[in-house]
Short mmCIF file of C-alpha atoms in Angstrom, two decimals:
data_model
loop_
_atom_site.label_atom_id
_atom_site.label_comp_id
_atom_site.label_asym_id
_atom_site.label_seq_id
_atom_site.Cartn_x
_atom_site.Cartn_y
_atom_site.Cartn_z
CA MET A 269 -14.75 -12.32 -7.84
CA ASN A 270 -17.20 -14.00 -6.06
CA GLN A 271 -18.34 -12.40 -3.01
CA ALA A 272 -18.93 -14.92 -0.55
CA THR A 273 -18.21 -14.41 3.26
CA THR A 274 -15.84 -16.27 4.79
CA ARG A 275 -15.33 -17.04 8.72
CA PRO A 276 -12.45 -15.77 10.58
CA ALA A 277 -9.43 -18.65 11.58
CA HIS A 278 -8.99 -15.98 14.49
CA ASP A 279 -11.46 -14.01 16.55
CA THR A 280 -10.86 -10.43 14.86
CA GLY A 281 -14.18 -9.58 16.68
CA THR A 282 -13.48 -9.86 20.43
CA ASP A 283 -11.61 -8.07 23.40
CA ALA A 284 -8.69 -10.63 23.42
CA ALA A 285 -7.87 -9.71 19.72
CA PRO A 286 -4.74 -7.59 19.94
CA ASP A 287 -4.29 -3.69 19.14
CA GLN A 288 -2.28 -3.84 16.44
CA ALA A 289 -1.91 -6.58 13.91
CA ILE A 290 1.67 -6.11 13.40
CA SER A 291 4.57 -4.81 15.93
CA ALA A 292 8.00 -4.32 15.23
CA ARG A 293 10.66 -2.84 17.15
CA GLY A 294 14.42 -1.85 16.38
CA LEU A 295 14.00 -4.32 13.89
CA ASP A 296 17.10 -4.69 11.76
CA LYS A 297 18.53 -6.97 8.94
CA VAL A 298 22.12 -7.20 7.82
CA TYR A 299 22.59 -9.59 4.90
CA LYS A 300 26.24 -10.67 4.89
CA SER A 301 28.74 -10.35 1.93
CA ASP A 302 32.12 -11.89 1.19
CA GLY A 303 33.68 -9.34 -1.17
CA SER A 304 31.22 -6.68 -2.00
CA GLY A 305 30.57 -5.44 1.48
CA ASP A 306 27.57 -6.48 3.81
CA VAL A 307 23.80 -5.04 3.06
CA HIS A 308 21.92 -3.50 5.86
CA ALA A 309 18.45 -3.84 4.28
CA LEU A 310 16.79 -2.55 7.99
CA ARG A 311 17.64 -0.39 9.96
CA GLY A 312 16.09 -0.33 13.23
CA VAL A 313 12.24 -0.33 12.57
CA ASN A 314 9.70 0.78 14.76
CA LEU A 315 6.57 0.44 13.34
CA ASP A 316 2.75 -0.56 14.26
CA ILE A 317 0.24 -1.43 12.08
CA PRO A 318 -3.46 -1.57 13.89
CA ARG A 319 -5.57 -4.31 13.35
CA GLY A 320 -8.49 -3.97 10.98
CA GLY A 321 -7.24 -1.45 8.92
CA ILE A 322 -5.70 -1.14 5.01
CA PHE A 323 -2.42 -0.08 5.75
CA GLY A 324 -0.06 0.97 2.74
CA LEU A 325 3.93 -0.29 2.69
CA LEU A 326 5.76 2.22 0.61
CA GLY A 327 9.27 2.82 -0.46
CA PRO A 328 11.37 2.22 -3.89
CA ASN A 329 12.66 -0.79 -5.35
CA GLY A 330 15.96 -2.06 -2.76
CA ALA A 331 13.98 0.38 0.39
CA GLY A 332 13.42 -2.67 3.01
CA LYS A 333 9.66 -3.50 1.96
CA SER A 334 10.03 -6.95 0.92
CA THR A 335 12.76 -7.62 3.94
CA PHE A 336 9.97 -6.92 6.47
CA ILE A 337 7.34 -8.80 5.20
CA ASN A 338 9.81 -11.75 4.93
CA ILE A 339 10.70 -11.31 8.48
CA LEU A 340 7.18 -11.46 9.74
CA ALA A 341 6.52 -14.74 7.49
CA GLY A 342 9.66 -16.61 8.71
CA LEU A 343 11.21 -16.75 5.78
CA VAL A 344 14.35 -14.20 6.76
CA VAL A 345 16.16 -14.37 10.03
CA LYS A 346 16.31 -10.91 11.60
CA SER A 347 19.65 -9.72 12.64
CA GLY A 348 18.55 -7.60 15.74
CA GLY A 349 14.97 -6.35 17.29
CA THR A 350 11.52 -7.79 17.81
CA ALA A 351 8.76 -8.11 16.17
CA GLN A 352 5.10 -9.55 16.58
CA VAL A 353 1.85 -10.58 14.46
CA TRP A 354 -1.59 -10.72 15.58
CA GLY A 355 0.47 -10.63 19.64
CA LEU A 356 2.45 -13.47 19.06
CA ASP A 357 6.42 -13.05 19.16
CA ILE A 358 7.88 -14.30 16.14
CA ASP A 359 10.70 -15.77 18.09
CA ARG A 360 9.12 -17.33 20.94
CA ASP A 361 5.99 -18.72 19.39
CA PRO A 362 7.05 -18.96 15.78
CA ARG A 363 4.67 -21.38 14.30
CA SER A 364 1.62 -19.36 15.90
CA ALA A 365 3.04 -16.15 14.61
CA ARG A 366 3.65 -17.87 11.09
CA ALA A 367 -0.23 -19.06 11.28
CA ALA A 368 -1.30 -15.32 11.59
CA ILE A 369 -0.52 -14.40 9.22
CA GLY A 370 -0.72 -14.89 4.82
CA VAL A 371 1.33 -13.53 2.19
CA VAL A 372 1.13 -13.01 -1.55
CA PRO A 373 4.42 -12.60 -3.14
CA GLN A 374 4.99 -9.99 -5.93
CA GLU A 375 6.56 -13.48 -7.94
CA LEU A 376 4.57 -15.74 -9.65
CA ASN A 377 6.07 -18.74 -7.79
CA LEU A 378 3.62 -21.52 -8.90
CA ASP A 379 4.45 -25.49 -9.69
CA ALA A 380 3.75 -25.78 -13.25
CA PHE A 381 2.55 -29.52 -12.90
CA PHE A 382 -0.04 -29.04 -9.73
CA SER A 383 -3.90 -27.71 -10.33
CA PRO A 384 -4.98 -24.91 -7.88
CA ARG A 385 -7.01 -27.67 -6.55
CA GLU A 386 -4.07 -29.87 -5.54
CA MET A 387 -2.13 -26.85 -4.31
CA LEU A 388 -4.55 -25.43 -1.83
CA GLU A 389 -4.61 -28.41 -0.38
CA VAL A 390 -1.06 -29.37 -0.27
CA GLN A 391 -1.08 -25.69 0.91
CA ALA A 392 -3.47 -26.31 3.85
CA GLY A 393 -1.26 -29.22 4.88
CA PHE A 394 1.48 -26.92 5.47
CA TYR A 395 -0.33 -24.98 7.84
CA GLY A 396 -1.84 -28.42 9.51
CA VAL A 397 -5.02 -27.36 8.62
CA PRO A 398 -7.35 -30.86 8.72
CA PRO A 399 -9.04 -32.30 5.55
CA GLY A 400 -12.28 -31.51 7.02
CA GLU A 401 -11.67 -28.22 7.85
CA ARG A 402 -9.85 -27.46 4.58
CA ARG A 403 -12.24 -24.68 1.95
CA THR A 404 -10.20 -25.38 -0.87
CA MET A 405 -13.66 -24.74 -3.48
CA GLU A 406 -14.83 -22.32 -1.40
CA ILE A 407 -11.51 -19.88 -2.08
CA LEU A 408 -11.25 -21.13 -5.18
CA GLU A 409 -14.67 -19.74 -5.66
CA ARG A 410 -14.26 -16.50 -4.14
CA VAL A 411 -10.88 -15.78 -6.54
CA GLY A 412 -12.75 -16.72 -9.45
CA LEU A 413 -11.38 -20.16 -10.21
CA ALA A 414 -13.86 -22.62 -9.77
CA ASP A 415 -14.00 -23.56 -13.50
CA LYS A 416 -10.02 -24.00 -13.51
CA ALA A 417 -9.76 -26.02 -10.11
CA ASP A 418 -8.59 -29.23 -12.07
CA ALA A 419 -6.45 -27.44 -14.18
CA TYR A 420 -2.97 -27.41 -14.78
CA SER A 421 -1.37 -24.08 -13.32
CA ARG A 422 0.78 -23.59 -16.24
CA SER A 423 -2.44 -23.28 -18.70
CA LEU A 424 -3.31 -20.23 -16.25
CA SER A 425 -3.56 -16.83 -17.53
CA GLY A 426 -1.05 -14.14 -15.53
CA GLY A 427 -4.31 -13.04 -13.88
CA MET A 428 -5.27 -16.18 -13.05
CA ARG A 429 -2.13 -17.15 -11.78
CA ARG A 430 -1.81 -13.83 -9.36
CA ARG A 431 -5.56 -14.44 -8.16
CA LEU A 432 -4.21 -18.43 -7.36
CA LEU A 433 -1.18 -16.66 -5.23
CA VAL A 434 -4.06 -14.90 -3.60
CA ALA A 435 -5.79 -17.94 -2.82
CA LYS A 436 -3.06 -19.82 -1.17
CA ALA A 437 -2.31 -17.41 0.93
CA LEU A 438 -5.92 -17.68 2.42
CA VAL A 439 -6.08 -21.36 3.03
CA HIS A 440 -5.35 -21.08 6.90
CA ASN A 441 -7.86 -18.22 7.03
CA PRO A 442 -4.98 -15.83 8.34
CA PRO A 443 -6.32 -12.52 10.24
CA VAL A 444 -3.42 -10.60 8.53
CA LEU A 445 -3.16 -10.88 4.92
CA VAL A 446 0.01 -8.94 2.95
CA LEU A 447 -0.28 -8.61 -0.65
CA ASP A 448 3.24 -7.69 -1.97
CA GLU A 449 2.87 -5.93 -5.13
CA PRO A 450 -0.55 -7.44 -6.05
CA THR A 451 -1.35 -5.39 -9.29
CA ALA A 452 2.12 -5.50 -10.49
CA GLY A 453 1.61 -6.29 -14.51
CA VAL A 454 -2.17 -7.09 -14.49
CA ASP A 455 -4.66 -5.18 -16.84
CA ILE A 456 -7.11 -2.67 -15.57
CA GLU A 457 -10.18 -5.10 -15.03
CA LEU A 458 -8.11 -7.28 -13.02
CA ARG A 459 -6.78 -4.76 -10.99
CA LYS A 460 -10.49 -3.65 -10.17
CA SER A 461 -11.11 -7.01 -9.34
CA LEU A 462 -8.29 -7.75 -6.66
CA TRP A 463 -9.36 -4.12 -5.09
CA ASP A 464 -12.96 -5.39 -5.50
CA PHE A 465 -11.63 -8.37 -3.29
CA VAL A 466 -9.51 -7.22 -0.88
CA GLU A 467 -12.47 -4.37 0.29
CA ASP A 468 -14.33 -7.24 0.86
CA LEU A 469 -11.57 -9.44 2.76
CA HIS A 470 -11.50 -6.37 4.97
CA ALA A 471 -15.15 -5.66 5.11
CA ASN A 472 -15.09 -9.35 7.24
CA GLY A 473 -12.54 -8.80 9.64
CA THR A 474 -9.25 -9.41 7.74
CA THR A 475 -6.37 -6.77 8.23
CA ILE A 476 -4.45 -5.88 4.78
CA VAL A 477 -1.17 -4.79 4.34
CA LEU A 478 -0.25 -3.71 0.84
CA THR A 479 3.02 -2.75 -0.79
CA THR A 480 2.43 -1.33 -4.46
CA HIS A 481 4.35 1.11 -6.69
CA TYR A 482 0.94 2.55 -7.75
CA LEU A 483 0.48 5.36 -5.38
CA GLU A 484 -2.53 6.53 -6.31
CA GLU A 485 -4.11 2.98 -5.62
CA ALA A 486 -2.71 3.24 -2.26
CA GLU A 487 -4.02 6.88 -1.55
CA GLU A 488 -7.47 5.61 -2.48
CA LEU A 489 -7.37 2.31 -0.18
CA CYS A 490 -5.37 3.02 2.67
CA ASP A 491 -6.29 4.19 5.95
CA ARG A 492 -2.86 4.75 7.15
CA ILE A 493 0.80 4.62 5.07
CA ALA A 494 4.34 4.41 5.92
CA ILE A 495 7.11 5.14 3.85
CA ILE A 496 10.58 3.14 4.01
CA ASN A 497 13.33 4.62 2.46
CA ARG A 498 17.29 2.37 2.53
CA GLY A 499 16.09 0.38 5.35
CA GLN A 500 14.42 3.19 7.38
CA VAL A 501 10.81 4.14 8.03
CA ILE A 502 11.03 7.91 7.44
CA ALA A 503 6.63 8.21 7.67
CA CYS A 504 4.06 6.54 8.88
CA ASP A 505 0.57 8.74 9.30
CA GLU A 506 -3.17 8.69 8.59
CA THR A 507 -3.12 8.80 4.28
CA ARG A 508 -5.34 12.21 4.36
CA ALA A 509 -2.70 13.52 7.13
CA LEU A 510 0.78 12.31 5.44
CA VAL A 511 -0.58 13.84 2.10
CA GLY A 512 -1.12 17.31 3.79
CA ARG A 513 2.74 17.50 4.77
CA LEU A 514 2.88 19.39 2.04
CA ASP A 515 1.05 22.52 2.27
CA ASN A 516 1.46 23.81 -1.12
CA LYS A 517 -1.24 24.61 -3.53
CA GLU A 518 -1.67 26.06 -6.84
CA LEU A 519 -4.58 28.73 -7.78
CA ARG A 520 -5.28 28.89 -11.81
CA ILE A 521 -6.78 31.90 -12.95
CA THR A 522 -8.21 32.33 -16.31
CA LEU A 523 -9.20 36.41 -16.55
CA ALA A 524 -11.77 37.99 -19.14
CA GLU A 525 -8.50 40.64 -19.83
CA GLU A 526 -5.36 40.23 -21.26
CA LEU A 527 -2.37 41.49 -19.27
CA ASP A 528 0.73 42.56 -20.59
CA ASP A 529 2.49 42.05 -16.92
CA ILE A 530 1.41 41.22 -13.53
CA PRO A 531 0.12 43.83 -11.62
CA ASP A 532 2.06 45.37 -8.83
CA SER A 533 -0.74 44.87 -6.70
CA LEU A 534 -0.10 41.61 -6.87
CA SER A 535 3.71 41.41 -5.61
CA GLY A 536 2.95 40.20 -2.35
CA PHE A 537 1.89 37.05 -3.93
CA THR A 538 4.34 34.14 -5.69
CA VAL A 539 2.46 34.41 -8.95
CA GLU A 540 3.52 33.74 -12.70
CA ARG A 541 1.67 34.40 -15.75
CA PRO A 542 1.62 31.56 -18.15
CA ALA A 543 -0.12 33.15 -20.24
CA PRO A 544 -1.41 36.68 -21.41
CA ASN A 545 -5.31 36.17 -19.76
CA THR A 546 -3.79 33.17 -16.68
CA LEU A 547 -2.47 33.65 -13.81
CA VAL A 548 -1.12 30.81 -11.68
CA PHE A 549 -0.85 31.27 -7.44
CA ARG A 550 1.62 29.07 -5.24
CA TYR A 551 0.63 29.13 -1.83
CA ARG A 552 0.78 27.65 1.53
CA THR A 553 -2.62 26.78 3.28
CA ARG A 554 -1.56 28.01 6.32
CA GLU A 555 -0.36 31.50 5.49
CA THR A 556 -2.90 31.96 2.15
CA GLN A 557 -6.22 31.48 1.92
CA VAL A 558 -7.90 31.50 -1.63
CA ARG A 559 -10.63 34.45 -0.88
CA GLU A 560 -7.50 36.69 0.36
CA ILE A 561 -5.64 35.61 -3.49
CA LEU A 562 -9.32 36.80 -5.07
CA ALA A 563 -9.35 39.56 -3.21
CA ALA A 564 -6.66 41.41 -4.37
CA VAL A 565 -7.48 40.44 -8.09
CA ALA A 566 -10.29 41.86 -8.01
CA ARG A 567 -8.51 45.09 -5.88
CA ALA A 568 -6.79 45.05 -9.29
CA GLY A 569 -9.78 45.49 -11.21
CA LEU A 570 -9.53 42.06 -13.07
CA THR A 571 -12.39 39.79 -13.53
CA VAL A 572 -11.81 35.83 -13.18
CA ALA A 573 -13.65 33.77 -16.03
CA ASP A 574 -12.34 30.32 -14.38
CA LEU A 575 -10.59 29.13 -11.93
CA SER A 576 -8.69 25.70 -11.13
CA THR A 577 -6.90 24.50 -8.00
CA GLU A 578 -4.35 21.70 -7.57
CA GLU A 579 -3.37 19.65 -4.54
CA PRO A 580 -0.48 17.55 -3.26
CA ASP A 581 -1.09 13.97 -4.03
CA LEU A 582 0.42 10.99 -2.44
CA GLU A 583 3.11 10.57 -5.14
CA ASP A 584 4.27 14.37 -4.57
CA VAL A 585 4.59 13.13 -0.66
CA PHE A 586 6.59 9.90 -1.65
CA LEU A 587 9.02 12.03 -3.90
CA ALA A 588 9.78 14.22 -1.65
CA LEU A 589 10.33 12.30 1.72
CA THR A 590 12.32 9.78 -0.22
CA ARG A 591 14.10 12.49 -2.31
CA ASP A 592 15.54 14.67 0.97
CA ALA A 593 15.62 11.01 3.16
CA PRO A 594 19.72 11.53 4.43
CA GLU A 595 21.93 8.79 3.19
CA SER A 596 22.30 6.15 5.81
CA ALA A 597 25.34 5.50 7.71
#
């Protein structure tokens, strides 16, 4: 994608810009049902998303992520609580709040008979952008669709349609951009291209909020992450700190010797012998250091031929937290 610079619609570099790009307090949403029971999609969500970062919003299907996003975008009416986008209350100043956020939905909801140029012009009109201030071709250039500006959208590939959704979300130049599963179903090359584009937007002052099921992407891109499960925020922290919550490591040692059994001198550790010349130690870093294990191995008269360590990643944290989260009443 082209890396041209775009001027911000809101001044993200002044003292007037809010500390929090998005802030929610007690946000609640109940979907009423006639027969099968009400669905409590959000349960008192308190969440702050700092300005200027790349923020990951993770959770299993049905956790409430899309409901949270759609409330911010004015597409769903909340049942309770408050929310602000760029310091603008979504109830007291709904038009300005909606103008401060752009949402790239997961679904490819495009009019098959509109060209990308027409689609962006119509979208800009929805947001009240005057014709003289519209940047249709600049945006299409940025997302690599300038040569398809006048083609019917039905003729575009799936990857091109995904990029066109990003372009639509940028027509009013919002300071906050939400990407709801942006790389779902796209190939590796397009995924890399999308992330390069996202990082370029971020470098120019746009706050990015990302939902994704590709946890390795969130771990690589996001500086903070919140995990939602059953409509509640069950974790919110810097990515490194969140991964560090699982204080479990594994040290795999390949020995020069073959063992019939684990030496008694190593009985103070949690250790397994998956092969005659291999020992696997599992330990907590706040309780045990690698040097202590290696010293014990040396005292046992064993020779280390090779070793490797494994640490928990975001997927491990995600599975542990969502598995252990209590059922909501």
